[in-house]
Structure formats: structure tokens, C-alpha cells
PDB file of N, CA and C in Angstrom:
ATOM      1  N   MET E   8     -11.755   9.909 -14.712  1.00 54.00           N
ATOM      2  CA  MET E   8     -11.320  10.753 -13.136  1.00 54.00           C
ATOM      3  C   MET E   8     -13.144  11.242 -12.850  1.00 54.00           C
ATOM      4  N   ALA E   9     -13.098  11.036 -11.289  1.00 85.00           N
ATOM      5  CA  ALA E   9     -14.372  11.279 -11.135  1.00 85.00           C
ATOM      6  C   ALA E   9     -14.222  11.849  -9.809  1.00 85.00           C
ATOM      7  N   VAL E  10     -13.924  13.367 -10.984  1.00 93.00           N
ATOM      8  CA  VAL E  10     -13.524  14.437  -9.959  1.00 93.00           C
ATOM      9  C   VAL E  10     -15.120  15.334  -9.901  1.00 93.00           C
ATOM     10  N   ARG E  11     -14.671  15.420  -8.192  1.00 95.00           N
ATOM     11  CA  ARG E  11     -16.309  16.604  -8.422  1.00 95.00           C
ATOM     12  C   ARG E  11     -16.144  17.504  -7.348  1.00 95.00           C
ATOM     13  N   LEU E  12     -17.320  18.309  -7.910  1.00 97.00           N
ATOM     14  CA  LEU E  12     -16.763  19.986  -7.161  1.00 97.00           C
ATOM     15  C   LEU E  12     -17.714  19.746  -5.561  1.00 97.00           C
ATOM     16  N   ASN E  13     -16.069  20.189  -5.302  1.00 97.00           N
ATOM     17  CA  ASN E  13     -15.611  20.231  -3.830  1.00 97.00           C
ATOM     18  C   ASN E  13     -16.565  21.204  -2.810  1.00 97.00           C
ATOM     19  N   ARG E  14     -17.402  21.248  -2.412  1.00 97.00           N
ATOM     20  CA  ARG E  14     -18.566  22.203  -1.464  1.00 97.00           C
ATOM     21  C   ARG E  14     -18.019  22.920  -0.851  1.00 97.00           C
ATOM     22  N   LYS E  15     -16.985  22.312   0.205  1.00 97.00           N
ATOM     23  CA  LYS E  15     -17.050  22.744   1.652  1.00 97.00           C
ATOM     24  C   LYS E  15     -15.519  23.719   1.010  1.00 97.00           C
ATOM     25  N   ALA E  16     -15.437  23.307   0.203  1.00 98.00           N
ATOM     26  CA  ALA E  16     -13.675  24.786  -0.919  1.00 98.00           C
ATOM     27  C   ALA E  16     -14.595  25.893  -1.346  1.00 98.00           C
ATOM     28  N   LEU E  17     -15.758  25.307  -1.661  1.00 98.00           N
ATOM     29  CA  LEU E  17     -16.354  26.500  -2.632  1.00 98.00           C
ATOM     30  C   LEU E  17     -16.910  27.157  -1.527  1.00 98.00           C
ATOM     31  N   SER E  18     -17.473  27.045  -0.285  1.00 98.00           N
ATOM     32  CA  SER E  18     -17.430  27.499   0.989  1.00 98.00           C
ATOM     33  C   SER E  18     -16.572  28.603   1.671  1.00 98.00           C
ATOM     34  N   HIS E  19     -15.672  28.096   1.395  1.00 98.00           N
ATOM     35  CA  HIS E  19     -14.581  28.427   2.106  1.00 98.00           C
ATOM     36  C   HIS E  19     -14.020  29.867   1.220  1.00 98.00           C
ATOM     37  N   ALA E  20     -14.062  29.243  -0.262  1.00 98.00           N
ATOM     38  CA  ALA E  20     -13.913  30.681  -1.629  1.00 98.00           C
ATOM     39  C   ALA E  20     -14.189  31.452  -0.768  1.00 98.00           C
ATOM     40  N   ARG E  21     -15.684  31.636  -1.331  1.00 98.00           N
ATOM     41  CA  ARG E  21     -16.823  32.672  -0.412  1.00 98.00           C
ATOM     42  C   ARG E  21     -16.494  33.302   0.403  1.00 98.00           C
ATOM     43  N   LYS E  22     -16.468  32.887   1.342  1.00 98.00           N
ATOM     44  CA  LYS E  22     -16.395  33.364   2.504  1.00 98.00           C
ATOM     45  C   LYS E  22     -14.884  34.418   2.452  1.00 98.00           C
ATOM     46  N   LEU E  23     -14.131  32.985   1.964  1.00 98.00           N
ATOM     47  CA  LEU E  23     -12.549  34.267   1.502  1.00 98.00           C
ATOM     48  C   LEU E  23     -12.781  35.604   1.044  1.00 98.00           C
ATOM     49  N   ILE E  24     -13.595  35.484   0.247  1.00 97.00           N
ATOM     50  CA  ILE E  24     -13.747  36.619  -1.155  1.00 97.00           C
ATOM     51  C   ILE E  24     -14.329  37.714   0.042  1.00 97.00           C
ATOM     52  N   GLU E  25     -15.596  37.036   0.712  1.00 96.00           N
ATOM     53  CA  GLU E  25     -16.726  38.062   1.285  1.00 96.00           C
ATOM     54  C   GLU E  25     -16.188  38.708   2.130  1.00 96.00           C
ATOM     55  N   ALA E  26     -14.587  38.337   2.774  1.00 97.00           N
ATOM     56  CA  ALA E  26     -13.790  38.615   4.001  1.00 97.00           C
ATOM     57  C   ALA E  26     -12.959  40.145   2.830  1.00 97.00           C
ATOM     58  N   GLY E  27     -12.611  39.798   1.504  1.00 96.00           N
ATOM     59  CA  GLY E  27     -11.998  40.669   1.204  1.00 96.00           C
ATOM     60  C   GLY E  27     -10.029  39.984   0.970  1.00 96.00           C
ATOM     61  N   LYS E  28     -10.205  39.397   0.807  1.00 97.00           N
ATOM     62  CA  LYS E  28      -9.516  37.860   1.063  1.00 97.00           C
ATOM     63  C   LYS E  28      -9.175  37.906  -0.203  1.00 97.00           C
ATOM     64  N   VAL E  29      -8.422  38.956  -1.373  1.00 96.00           N
ATOM     65  CA  VAL E  29      -8.699  38.318  -3.016  1.00 96.00           C
ATOM     66  C   VAL E  29      -7.472  39.234  -2.599  1.00 96.00           C
ATOM     67  N   GLN E  30      -6.380  38.175  -4.208  1.00 94.00           N
ATOM     68  CA  GLN E  30      -5.761  38.921  -4.891  1.00 94.00           C
ATOM     69  C   GLN E  30      -6.622  39.056  -6.190  1.00 94.00           C
ATOM     70  N   ARG E  31      -6.073  40.503  -6.337  1.00 91.00           N
ATOM     71  CA  ARG E  31      -6.586  40.902  -8.176  1.00 91.00           C
ATOM     72  C   ARG E  31      -5.728  40.899  -9.030  1.00 91.00           C
ATOM     73  N   ASP E  32      -5.195  40.192  -9.176  1.00 86.00           N
ATOM     74  CA  ASP E  32      -4.232  39.624 -10.370  1.00 86.00           C
ATOM     75  C   ASP E  32      -4.719  39.681 -11.285  1.00 86.00           C
ATOM     76  N   VAL E  33      -4.183  38.742 -12.579  1.00 76.00           N
ATOM     77  CA  VAL E  33      -4.225  38.477 -14.050  1.00 76.00           C
ATOM     78  C   VAL E  33      -3.796  37.308 -14.570  1.00 76.00           C
ATOM     79  N   ARG E  34      -4.902  36.608 -15.345  1.00 72.00           N
ATOM     80  CA  ARG E  34      -5.092  35.161 -15.022  1.00 72.00           C
ATOM     81  C   ARG E  34      -3.299  34.307 -16.090  1.00 72.00           C
ATOM     82  N   ASP E  35      -2.518  35.167 -16.276  1.00 81.00           N
ATOM     83  CA  ASP E  35      -1.358  34.473 -16.225  1.00 81.00           C
ATOM     84  C   ASP E  35      -0.608  34.508 -15.254  1.00 81.00           C
ATOM     85  N   ASP E  36      -0.895  34.901 -14.027  1.00 89.00           N
ATOM     86  CA  ASP E  36       0.054  35.242 -12.849  1.00 89.00           C
ATOM     87  C   ASP E  36       0.361  33.735 -12.038  1.00 89.00           C
ATOM     88  N   TRP E  37      -1.228  32.716 -12.431  1.00 89.00           N
ATOM     89  CA  TRP E  37      -1.245  31.818 -11.651  1.00 89.00           C
ATOM     90  C   TRP E  37       0.332  31.057 -11.579  1.00 89.00           C
ATOM     91  N   SER E  38       1.288  30.726 -12.141  1.00 87.00           N
ATOM     92  CA  SER E  38       2.638  30.253 -13.167  1.00 87.00           C
ATOM     93  C   SER E  38       3.043  30.569 -11.722  1.00 87.00           C
ATOM     94  N   GLU E  39       2.952  31.590 -11.647  1.00 90.00           N
ATOM     95  CA  GLU E  39       4.135  31.751 -10.260  1.00 90.00           C
ATOM     96  C   GLU E  39       4.100  32.620  -9.281  1.00 90.00           C
ATOM     97  N   HIS E  40       2.056  32.630  -9.294  1.00 92.00           N
ATOM     98  CA  HIS E  40       1.484  32.498  -7.965  1.00 92.00           C
ATOM     99  C   HIS E  40       1.111  30.648  -6.751  1.00 92.00           C
ATOM    100  N   ALA E  41       1.219  30.063  -7.408  1.00 94.00           N
ATOM    101  CA  ALA E  41       0.979  29.058  -7.326  1.00 94.00           C
ATOM    102  C   ALA E  41       2.344  28.554  -6.784  1.00 94.00           C
ATOM    103  N   PRO E  42       1.661  28.115  -5.197  1.00 96.00           N
ATOM    104  CA  PRO E  42       2.093  27.792  -3.863  1.00 96.00           C
ATOM    105  C   PRO E  42       3.588  26.366  -4.660  1.00 96.00           C
ATOM    106  N   SER E  43       4.488  26.601  -3.494  1.00 96.00           N
ATOM    107  CA  SER E  43       5.144  25.273  -4.087  1.00 96.00           C
ATOM    108  C   SER E  43       5.013  24.180  -4.136  1.00 96.00           C
ATOM    109  N   THR E  44       5.726  23.129  -4.141  1.00 95.00           N
ATOM    110  CA  THR E  44       5.294  21.907  -3.758  1.00 95.00           C
ATOM    111  C   THR E  44       5.944  21.917  -1.949  1.00 95.00           C
ATOM    112  N   GLU E  45       6.699  22.521  -1.966  1.00 97.00           N
ATOM    113  CA  GLU E  45       7.214  22.735  -0.528  1.00 97.00           C
ATOM    114  C   GLU E  45       7.193  23.208   0.115  1.00 97.00           C
ATOM    115  N   GLN E  46       5.571  24.111   0.068  1.00 97.00           N
ATOM    116  CA  GLN E  46       4.819  25.360   0.089  1.00 97.00           C
ATOM    117  C   GLN E  46       3.656  24.630   0.944  1.00 97.00           C
ATOM    118  N   GLU E  47       3.169  23.640  -0.002  1.00 97.00           N
ATOM    119  CA  GLU E  47       1.596  22.587   0.068  1.00 97.00           C
ATOM    120  C   GLU E  47       2.222  21.913   1.579  1.00 97.00           C
ATOM    121  N   ASN E  48       3.023  21.381   1.399  1.00 97.00           N
ATOM    122  CA  ASN E  48       4.343  19.997   2.455  1.00 97.00           C
ATOM    123  C   ASN E  48       4.130  20.920   3.609  1.00 97.00           C
ATOM    124  N   SER E  49       4.588  21.572   3.566  1.00 97.00           N
ATOM    125  CA  SER E  49       4.682  22.840   4.979  1.00 97.00           C
ATOM    126  C   SER E  49       3.355  22.893   5.237  1.00 97.00           C
ATOM    127  N   PHE E  50       2.237  23.453   4.426  1.00 98.00           N
ATOM    128  CA  PHE E  50       1.198  23.701   4.503  1.00 98.00           C
ATOM    129  C   PHE E  50       0.196  22.401   5.368  1.00 98.00           C
ATOM    130  N   ILE E  51       0.498  21.391   4.730  1.00 97.00           N
ATOM    131  CA  ILE E  51      -0.129  20.262   5.847  1.00 97.00           C
ATOM    132  C   ILE E  51       0.383  19.316   6.533  1.00 97.00           C
ATOM    133  N   ASP E  52       1.665  19.951   6.521  1.00 97.00           N
ATOM    134  CA  ASP E  52       2.377  19.360   7.774  1.00 97.00           C
ATOM    135  C   ASP E  52       1.982  20.391   9.270  1.00 97.00           C
ATOM    136  N   LYS E  53       1.755  21.696   8.514  1.00 98.00           N
ATOM    137  CA  LYS E  53       1.031  22.051   9.871  1.00 98.00           C
ATOM    138  C   LYS E  53      -0.501  22.078   9.946  1.00 98.00           C
ATOM    139  N   HIS E  54      -1.006  22.761   8.598  1.00 98.00           N
ATOM    140  CA  HIS E  54      -2.604  22.507   9.059  1.00 98.00           C
ATOM    141  C   HIS E  54      -3.455  21.100   8.872  1.00 98.00           C
ATOM    142  N   GLY E  55      -3.391  20.359   8.312  1.00 96.00           N
ATOM    143  CA  GLY E  55      -3.765  18.492   7.744  1.00 96.00           C
ATOM    144  C   GLY E  55      -3.878  19.181   6.346  1.00 96.00           C
ATOM    145  N   PHE E  56      -4.287  17.870   6.236  1.00 96.00           N
ATOM    146  CA  PHE E  56      -4.456  17.917   4.495  1.00 96.00           C
ATOM    147  C   PHE E  56      -5.849  18.413   4.660  1.00 96.00           C
ATOM    148  N   GLY E  57      -6.595  17.603   5.229  1.00 95.00           N
ATOM    149  CA  GLY E  57      -8.090  18.865   5.398  1.00 95.00           C
ATOM    150  C   GLY E  57      -8.546  19.768   4.556  1.00 95.00           C
ATOM    151  N   THR E  58      -7.687  20.424   5.451  1.00 97.00           N
ATOM    152  CA  THR E  58      -7.730  22.214   5.494  1.00 97.00           C
ATOM    153  C   THR E  58      -6.798  22.515   3.585  1.00 97.00           C
ATOM    154  N   PHE E  59      -5.938  21.133   3.351  1.00 97.00           N
ATOM    155  CA  PHE E  59      -4.887  21.930   2.288  1.00 97.00           C
ATOM    156  C   PHE E  59      -6.684  21.633   1.387  1.00 97.00           C
ATOM    157  N   ALA E  60      -7.041  20.377   1.432  1.00 97.00           N
ATOM    158  CA  ALA E  60      -8.461  20.719   0.448  1.00 97.00           C
ATOM    159  C   ALA E  60      -8.758  21.221   0.112  1.00 97.00           C
ATOM    160  N   ASP E  61      -9.647  21.952   1.368  1.00 98.00           N
ATOM    161  CA  ASP E  61     -10.469  23.434   1.707  1.00 98.00           C
ATOM    162  C   ASP E  61     -10.001  24.492   0.688  1.00 98.00           C
ATOM    163  N   TRP E  62      -9.017  24.076  -0.066  1.00 98.00           N
ATOM    164  CA  TRP E  62      -7.964  24.743  -0.859  1.00 98.00           C
ATOM    165  C   TRP E  62      -8.154  24.996  -2.728  1.00 98.00           C
ATOM    166  N   HIS E  63      -8.752  23.873  -3.034  1.00 98.00           N
ATOM    167  CA  HIS E  63      -9.224  22.946  -4.145  1.00 98.00           C
ATOM    168  C   HIS E  63     -10.783  22.900  -4.418  1.00 98.00           C
ATOM    169  N   LEU E  64     -11.069  22.896  -5.233  1.00 98.00           N
ATOM    170  CA  LEU E  64     -12.370  23.106  -5.911  1.00 98.00           C
ATOM    171  C   LEU E  64     -13.054  21.333  -6.225  1.00 98.00           C
ATOM    172  N   GLY E  65     -12.286  20.879  -6.387  1.00 97.00           N
ATOM    173  CA  GLY E  65     -12.455  19.588  -7.510  1.00 97.00           C
ATOM    174  C   GLY E  65     -11.371  18.520  -6.312  1.00 97.00           C
ATOM    175  N   ARG E  66     -12.138  17.811  -6.348  1.00 95.00           N
ATOM    176  CA  ARG E  66     -12.701  16.080  -5.578  1.00 95.00           C
ATOM    177  C   ARG E  66     -12.161  15.292  -6.231  1.00 95.00           C
ATOM    178  N   ASP E  67     -11.310  13.957  -5.678  1.00 93.00           N
ATOM    179  CA  ASP E  67     -10.845  12.517  -6.779  1.00 93.00           C
ATOM    180  C   ASP E  67     -11.811  11.689  -5.476  1.00 93.00           C
ATOM    181  N   ASP E  68     -12.648  10.997  -5.508  1.00 85.00           N
ATOM    182  CA  ASP E  68     -12.984  10.270  -4.455  1.00 85.00           C
ATOM    183  C   ASP E  68     -12.340   8.621  -4.737  1.00 85.00           C
ATOM    184  N   ASP E  69     -12.163   8.598  -6.052  1.00 86.00           N
ATOM    185  CA  ASP E  69     -11.794   6.854  -6.119  1.00 86.00           C
ATOM    186  C   ASP E  69      -9.968   7.619  -6.259  1.00 86.00           C
ATOM    187  N   LYS E  70      -9.547   8.690  -5.714  1.00 88.00           N
ATOM    188  CA  LYS E  70      -7.781   8.332  -5.069  1.00 88.00           C
ATOM    189  C   LYS E  70      -7.858   8.183  -3.291  1.00 88.00           C
ATOM    190  N   SER E  71      -6.568   7.539  -2.885  1.00 86.00           N
ATOM    191  CA  SER E  71      -6.440   7.576  -1.912  1.00 86.00           C
ATOM    192  C   SER E  71      -7.015   9.053  -0.936  1.00 86.00           C
ATOM    193  N   GLU E  72      -7.542   8.990  -0.120  1.00 82.00           N
ATOM    194  CA  GLU E  72      -7.991   9.774   1.332  1.00 82.00           C
ATOM    195  C   GLU E  72      -6.007  10.483   1.458  1.00 82.00           C
ATOM    196  N   GLY E  73      -6.326  11.269   1.487  1.00 86.00           N
ATOM    197  CA  GLY E  73      -5.129  12.323   2.056  1.00 86.00           C
ATOM    198  C   GLY E  73      -4.350  12.528   0.965  1.00 86.00           C
ATOM    199  N   ALA E  74      -4.189  12.004  -0.334  1.00 88.00           N
ATOM    200  CA  ALA E  74      -3.208  12.311  -0.780  1.00 88.00           C
ATOM    201  C   ALA E  74      -3.235  13.097  -2.178  1.00 88.00           C
ATOM    202  N   LYS E  75      -2.642  13.767  -2.795  1.00 92.00           N
ATOM    203  CA  LYS E  75      -2.735  15.369  -2.971  1.00 92.00           C
ATOM    204  C   LYS E  75      -3.000  14.891  -4.829  1.00 92.00           C
ATOM    205  N   GLY E  76      -2.854  13.868  -5.214  1.00 89.00           N
ATOM    206  CA  GLY E  76      -3.736  13.630  -6.208  1.00 89.00           C
ATOM    207  C   GLY E  76      -5.407  13.623  -6.291  1.00 89.00           C
ATOM    208  N   SER E  77      -5.824  13.353  -4.591  1.00 94.00           N
ATOM    209  CA  SER E  77      -7.382  13.517  -4.805  1.00 94.00           C
ATOM    210  C   SER E  77      -7.874  14.586  -4.996  1.00 94.00           C
ATOM    211  N   VAL E  78      -7.459  15.662  -4.773  1.00 96.00           N
ATOM    212  CA  VAL E  78      -7.735  16.824  -4.847  1.00 96.00           C
ATOM    213  C   VAL E  78      -6.984  18.089  -5.901  1.00 96.00           C
ATOM    214  N   SER E  79      -8.022  18.827  -6.610  1.00 96.00           N
ATOM    215  CA  SER E  79      -7.433  19.190  -7.910  1.00 96.00           C
ATOM    216  C   SER E  79      -8.460  20.821  -7.919  1.00 96.00           C
ATOM    217  N   PHE E  80      -7.694  21.438  -9.026  1.00 97.00           N
ATOM    218  CA  PHE E  80      -8.451  22.865  -9.129  1.00 97.00           C
ATOM    219  C   PHE E  80      -7.963  23.765  -7.514  1.00 97.00           C
ATOM    220  N   PRO E  81      -6.695  24.277  -7.758  1.00 97.00           N
ATOM    221  CA  PRO E  81      -6.336  25.081  -6.498  1.00 97.00           C
ATOM    222  C   PRO E  81      -6.987  26.132  -6.677  1.00 97.00           C
ATOM    223  N   PHE E  82      -7.637  27.572  -5.365  1.00 97.00           N
ATOM    224  CA  PHE E  82      -8.032  28.448  -6.326  1.00 97.00           C
ATOM    225  C   PHE E  82      -7.508  29.526  -5.027  1.00 97.00           C
ATOM    226  N   GLY E  83      -6.393  29.107  -4.445  1.00 97.00           N
ATOM    227  CA  GLY E  83      -5.474  30.333  -3.856  1.00 97.00           C
ATOM    228  C   GLY E  83      -4.142  30.314  -3.084  1.00 97.00           C
ATOM    229  N   ASP E  84      -3.510  30.635  -2.486  1.00 96.00           N
ATOM    230  CA  ASP E  84      -1.882  30.792  -1.940  1.00 96.00           C
ATOM    231  C   ASP E  84      -2.441  30.232  -0.408  1.00 96.00           C
ATOM    232  N   PHE E  85      -3.525  29.840   0.370  1.00 97.00           N
ATOM    233  CA  PHE E  85      -3.308  29.869   1.624  1.00 97.00           C
ATOM    234  C   PHE E  85      -3.304  30.755   2.557  1.00 97.00           C
ATOM    235  N   ASN E  86      -3.451  31.838   2.529  1.00 97.00           N
ATOM    236  CA  ASN E  86      -3.802  33.113   2.890  1.00 97.00           C
ATOM    237  C   ASN E  86      -4.833  33.626   1.952  1.00 97.00           C
ATOM    238  N   LYS E  87      -5.239  33.991   0.432  1.00 97.00           N
ATOM    239  CA  LYS E  87      -6.127  34.697  -0.510  1.00 97.00           C
ATOM    240  C   LYS E  87      -6.477  33.626  -1.502  1.00 97.00           C
ATOM    241  N   VAL E  88      -7.289  34.172  -2.157  1.00 97.00           N
ATOM    242  CA  VAL E  88      -8.102  33.856  -3.318  1.00 97.00           C
ATOM    243  C   VAL E  88      -7.309  34.599  -4.665  1.00 97.00           C
ATOM    244  N   HIS E  89      -6.848  33.648  -4.714  1.00 97.00           N
ATOM    245  CA  HIS E  89      -6.034  34.851  -6.799  1.00 97.00           C
ATOM    246  C   HIS E  89      -7.034  34.387  -7.371  1.00 97.00           C
ATOM    247  N   ARG E  90      -7.862  35.705  -7.807  1.00 96.00           N
ATOM    248  CA  ARG E  90      -8.078  35.762  -9.126  1.00 96.00           C
ATOM    249  C   ARG E  90      -7.349  35.218 -10.307  1.00 96.00           C
ATOM    250  N   CYS E  91      -6.387  34.798 -11.142  1.00 95.00           N
ATOM    251  CA  CYS E  91      -5.502  34.076 -12.240  1.00 95.00           C
ATOM    252  C   CYS E  91      -5.914  32.814 -11.740  1.00 95.00           C
ATOM    253  N   ALA E  92      -6.139  32.009 -10.782  1.00 96.00           N
ATOM    254  CA  ALA E  92      -6.196  31.234 -10.612  1.00 96.00           C
ATOM    255  C   ALA E  92      -7.609  30.097 -10.533  1.00 96.00           C
ATOM    256  N   VAL E  93      -8.626  31.348 -10.708  1.00 97.00           N
ATOM    257  CA  VAL E  93      -9.942  30.872 -10.388  1.00 97.00           C
ATOM    258  C   VAL E  93      -9.824  31.190 -12.136  1.00 97.00           C
ATOM    259  N   ILE E  94      -9.326  31.614 -12.706  1.00 96.00           N
ATOM    260  CA  ILE E  94      -9.489  32.237 -14.102  1.00 96.00           C
ATOM    261  C   ILE E  94      -9.562  30.708 -14.766  1.00 96.00           C
ATOM    262  N   SER E  95      -7.758  30.540 -14.366  1.00 94.00           N
ATOM    263  CA  SER E  95      -7.139  29.054 -14.952  1.00 94.00           C
ATOM    264  C   SER E  95      -8.008  27.370 -14.894  1.00 94.00           C
ATOM    265  N   LEU E  96      -8.421  28.160 -13.629  1.00 95.00           N
ATOM    266  CA  LEU E  96      -9.529  26.512 -13.333  1.00 95.00           C
ATOM    267  C   LEU E  96     -10.661  26.198 -13.940  1.00 95.00           C
ATOM    268  N   GLU E  97     -11.023  27.532 -13.782  1.00 96.00           N
ATOM    269  CA  GLU E  97     -12.360  27.930 -15.053  1.00 96.00           C
ATOM    270  C   GLU E  97     -12.142  27.336 -16.240  1.00 96.00           C
ATOM    271  N   SER E  98     -11.268  27.557 -16.671  1.00 95.00           N
ATOM    272  CA  SER E  98     -10.707  27.057 -18.039  1.00 95.00           C
ATOM    273  C   SER E  98     -10.620  25.884 -18.088  1.00 95.00           C
ATOM    274  N   ARG E  99      -9.925  25.218 -17.657  1.00 95.00           N
ATOM    275  CA  ARG E  99      -8.860  23.651 -17.241  1.00 95.00           C
ATOM    276  C   ARG E  99     -10.719  23.368 -16.888  1.00 95.00           C
ATOM    277  N   ALA E 100     -11.555  23.168 -15.864  1.00 96.00           N
ATOM    278  CA  ALA E 100     -12.891  22.447 -15.662  1.00 96.00           C
ATOM    279  C   ALA E 100     -13.126  22.478 -17.252  1.00 96.00           C
ATOM    280  N   ALA E 101     -13.508  23.667 -17.849  1.00 96.00           N
ATOM    281  CA  ALA E 101     -14.627  23.468 -18.957  1.00 96.00           C
ATOM    282  C   ALA E 101     -13.670  22.730 -20.162  1.00 96.00           C
ATOM    283  N   GLN E 102     -12.651  22.349 -20.404  1.00 96.00           N
ATOM    284  CA  GLN E 102     -11.853  21.656 -21.139  1.00 96.00           C
ATOM    285  C   GLN E 102     -11.913  20.281 -20.692  1.00 96.00           C
ATOM    286  N   HIS E 103     -12.211  20.177 -19.590  1.00 94.00           N
ATOM    287  CA  HIS E 103     -12.259  18.240 -19.311  1.00 94.00           C
ATOM    288  C   HIS E 103     -13.454  17.843 -18.629  1.00 94.00           C
ATOM    289  N   GLY E 104     -14.986  18.941 -18.727  1.00 94.00           N
ATOM    290  CA  GLY E 104     -15.750  18.208 -18.788  1.00 94.00           C
ATOM    291  C   GLY E 104     -16.234  18.844 -17.085  1.00 94.00           C
ATOM    292  N   HIS E 105     -15.407  19.411 -16.603  1.00 96.00           N
ATOM    293  CA  HIS E 105     -16.325  19.533 -15.230  1.00 96.00           C
ATOM    294  C   HIS E 105     -16.960  20.677 -15.024  1.00 96.00           C
ATOM    295  N   GLU E 106     -17.962  20.241 -16.070  1.00 97.00           N
ATOM    296  CA  GLU E 106     -19.414  21.344 -15.943  1.00 97.00           C
ATOM    297  C   GLU E 106     -19.674  22.544 -14.460  1.00 97.00           C
ATOM    298  N   ASP E 107     -19.654  21.531 -13.036  1.00 97.00           N
ATOM    299  CA  ASP E 107     -20.323  22.267 -11.869  1.00 97.00           C
ATOM    300  C   ASP E 107     -18.758  22.756 -11.231  1.00 97.00           C
ATOM    301  N   ILE E 108     -17.489  22.237 -11.731  1.00 98.00           N
ATOM    302  CA  ILE E 108     -16.834  23.148 -11.328  1.00 98.00           C
ATOM    303  C   ILE E 108     -16.309  24.642 -11.638  1.00 98.00           C
ATOM    304  N   ARG E 109     -16.590  24.101 -13.129  1.00 97.00           N
ATOM    305  CA  ARG E 109     -16.653  25.359 -14.264  1.00 97.00           C
ATOM    306  C   ARG E 109     -17.825  26.857 -13.691  1.00 97.00           C
ATOM    307  N   ASP E 110     -18.980  26.148 -13.175  1.00 98.00           N
ATOM    308  CA  ASP E 110     -19.943  26.775 -13.203  1.00 98.00           C
ATOM    309  C   ASP E 110     -19.543  27.904 -11.664  1.00 98.00           C
ATOM    310  N   ALA E 111     -19.231  26.645 -10.731  1.00 98.00           N
ATOM    311  CA  ALA E 111     -19.254  27.510  -9.276  1.00 98.00           C
ATOM    312  C   ALA E 111     -17.830  28.157  -9.477  1.00 98.00           C
ATOM    313  N   ALA E 112     -16.452  28.294 -10.197  1.00 98.00           N
ATOM    314  CA  ALA E 112     -15.723  29.613 -10.821  1.00 98.00           C
ATOM    315  C   ALA E 112     -15.998  30.330 -11.427  1.00 98.00           C
ATOM    316  N   LYS E 113     -16.930  30.834 -11.926  1.00 98.00           N
ATOM    317  CA  LYS E 113     -18.127  31.432 -12.616  1.00 98.00           C
ATOM    318  C   LYS E 113     -18.346  32.025 -11.572  1.00 98.00           C
ATOM    319  N   LYS E 114     -18.992  31.860 -10.706  1.00 98.00           N
ATOM    320  CA  LYS E 114     -19.763  32.025  -9.816  1.00 98.00           C
ATOM    321  C   LYS E 114     -18.365  33.138  -8.794  1.00 98.00           C
ATOM    322  N   LEU E 115     -17.546  32.599  -8.621  1.00 98.00           N
ATOM    323  CA  LEU E 115     -16.805  32.961  -7.547  1.00 98.00           C
ATOM    324  C   LEU E 115     -15.811  34.664  -8.296  1.00 98.00           C
ATOM    325  N   LEU E 116     -15.894  34.045  -9.853  1.00 97.00           N
ATOM    326  CA  LEU E 116     -15.296  35.271 -10.386  1.00 97.00           C
ATOM    327  C   LEU E 116     -16.872  36.735 -10.426  1.00 97.00           C
ATOM    328  N   GLU E 117     -17.685  36.492 -10.366  1.00 96.00           N
ATOM    329  CA  GLU E 117     -18.528  37.269 -10.300  1.00 96.00           C
ATOM    330  C   GLU E 117     -18.561  37.917  -8.976  1.00 96.00           C
ATOM    331  N   LEU E 118     -18.657  36.858  -8.106  1.00 97.00           N
ATOM    332  CA  LEU E 118     -18.461  37.508  -6.808  1.00 97.00           C
ATOM    333  C   LEU E 118     -17.175  38.538  -6.752  1.00 97.00           C
ATOM    334  N   MET E 119     -15.976  38.327  -6.820  1.00 95.00           N
ATOM    335  CA  MET E 119     -14.549  38.970  -6.604  1.00 95.00           C
ATOM    336  C   MET E 119     -14.747  40.076  -7.267  1.00 95.00           C
ATOM    337  N   ASP E 120     -15.823  40.242  -8.581  1.00 92.00           N
ATOM    338  CA  ASP E 120     -16.282  41.827  -9.742  1.00 92.00           C
ATOM    339  C   ASP E 120     -16.840  41.964  -9.204  1.00 92.00           C
ATOM    340  N   SER E 121     -17.921  41.861  -8.419  1.00 89.00           N
ATOM    341  CA  SER E 121     -19.049  42.104  -7.933  1.00 89.00           C
ATOM    342  C   SER E 121     -18.381  43.882  -6.759  1.00 89.00           C
ATOM    343  N   ASP E 122     -17.318  43.791  -6.439  1.00 65.00           N
ATOM    344  CA  ASP E 122     -17.376  45.163  -5.839  1.00 65.00           C
ATOM    345  C   ASP E 122     -16.450  45.830  -5.588  1.00 65.00           C
TER     346      ASP E 122
END
């Protein structure tokens, strides 16, 4: 899997955090807070796949452009960055050897926790 850091999504996450659009939840909440497949499809229909991709820190250019499988490591619900999502993706990125994504997630957590 050729997953790499989606720098555009990282910039988007930083801007959201700096604007105060953060859900300060706990680690295990992401399974309940993550958008459903229906919500994802509706968001893509309304805003396009590129905007959907901006909510994911991982991109896999080996996958078909515009396919959900080409993005990974979601960090929010299309409105706010969820702290629980960033904690979860940091852990998964570390487990799968994606150091750049893990490090980006750590920096996002520091930014969220700094205020």
C-alpha cells in the first residue's frame, strides 16, 4: 500500500483547528462519531470527491482517483476535527508504518491541546 500524507488535508485540518472547529472527545468515541457510509456518499454527492479527500490524512495514488479506497485516516465529520479521530488515526498510522501521517497527527493533537 502506497499511502502517503495528504498535505492538502493536513492544511485543512490545521485551519479548522485554528478556527475552533474541534470536537474535544475521547479516544474511543470515533467509532460512534465517524460518518456513516450514507453520510459520506451524501457529502461526496454535494461537495465532490476532492473535498471529501480533504478530510483524510492518507492518500494512495495507486488506487483509482475518486474511489473511497484511495483515501484513509479520516479526522472529522465534515464539520469539525474530532480529537478521537486524530488519536485513532495516529495509532493506526504508527501500527502500519506511516510515520509521516503519525507525525502529522501528533502535531494536530498538540495544536488542539495548546489552547
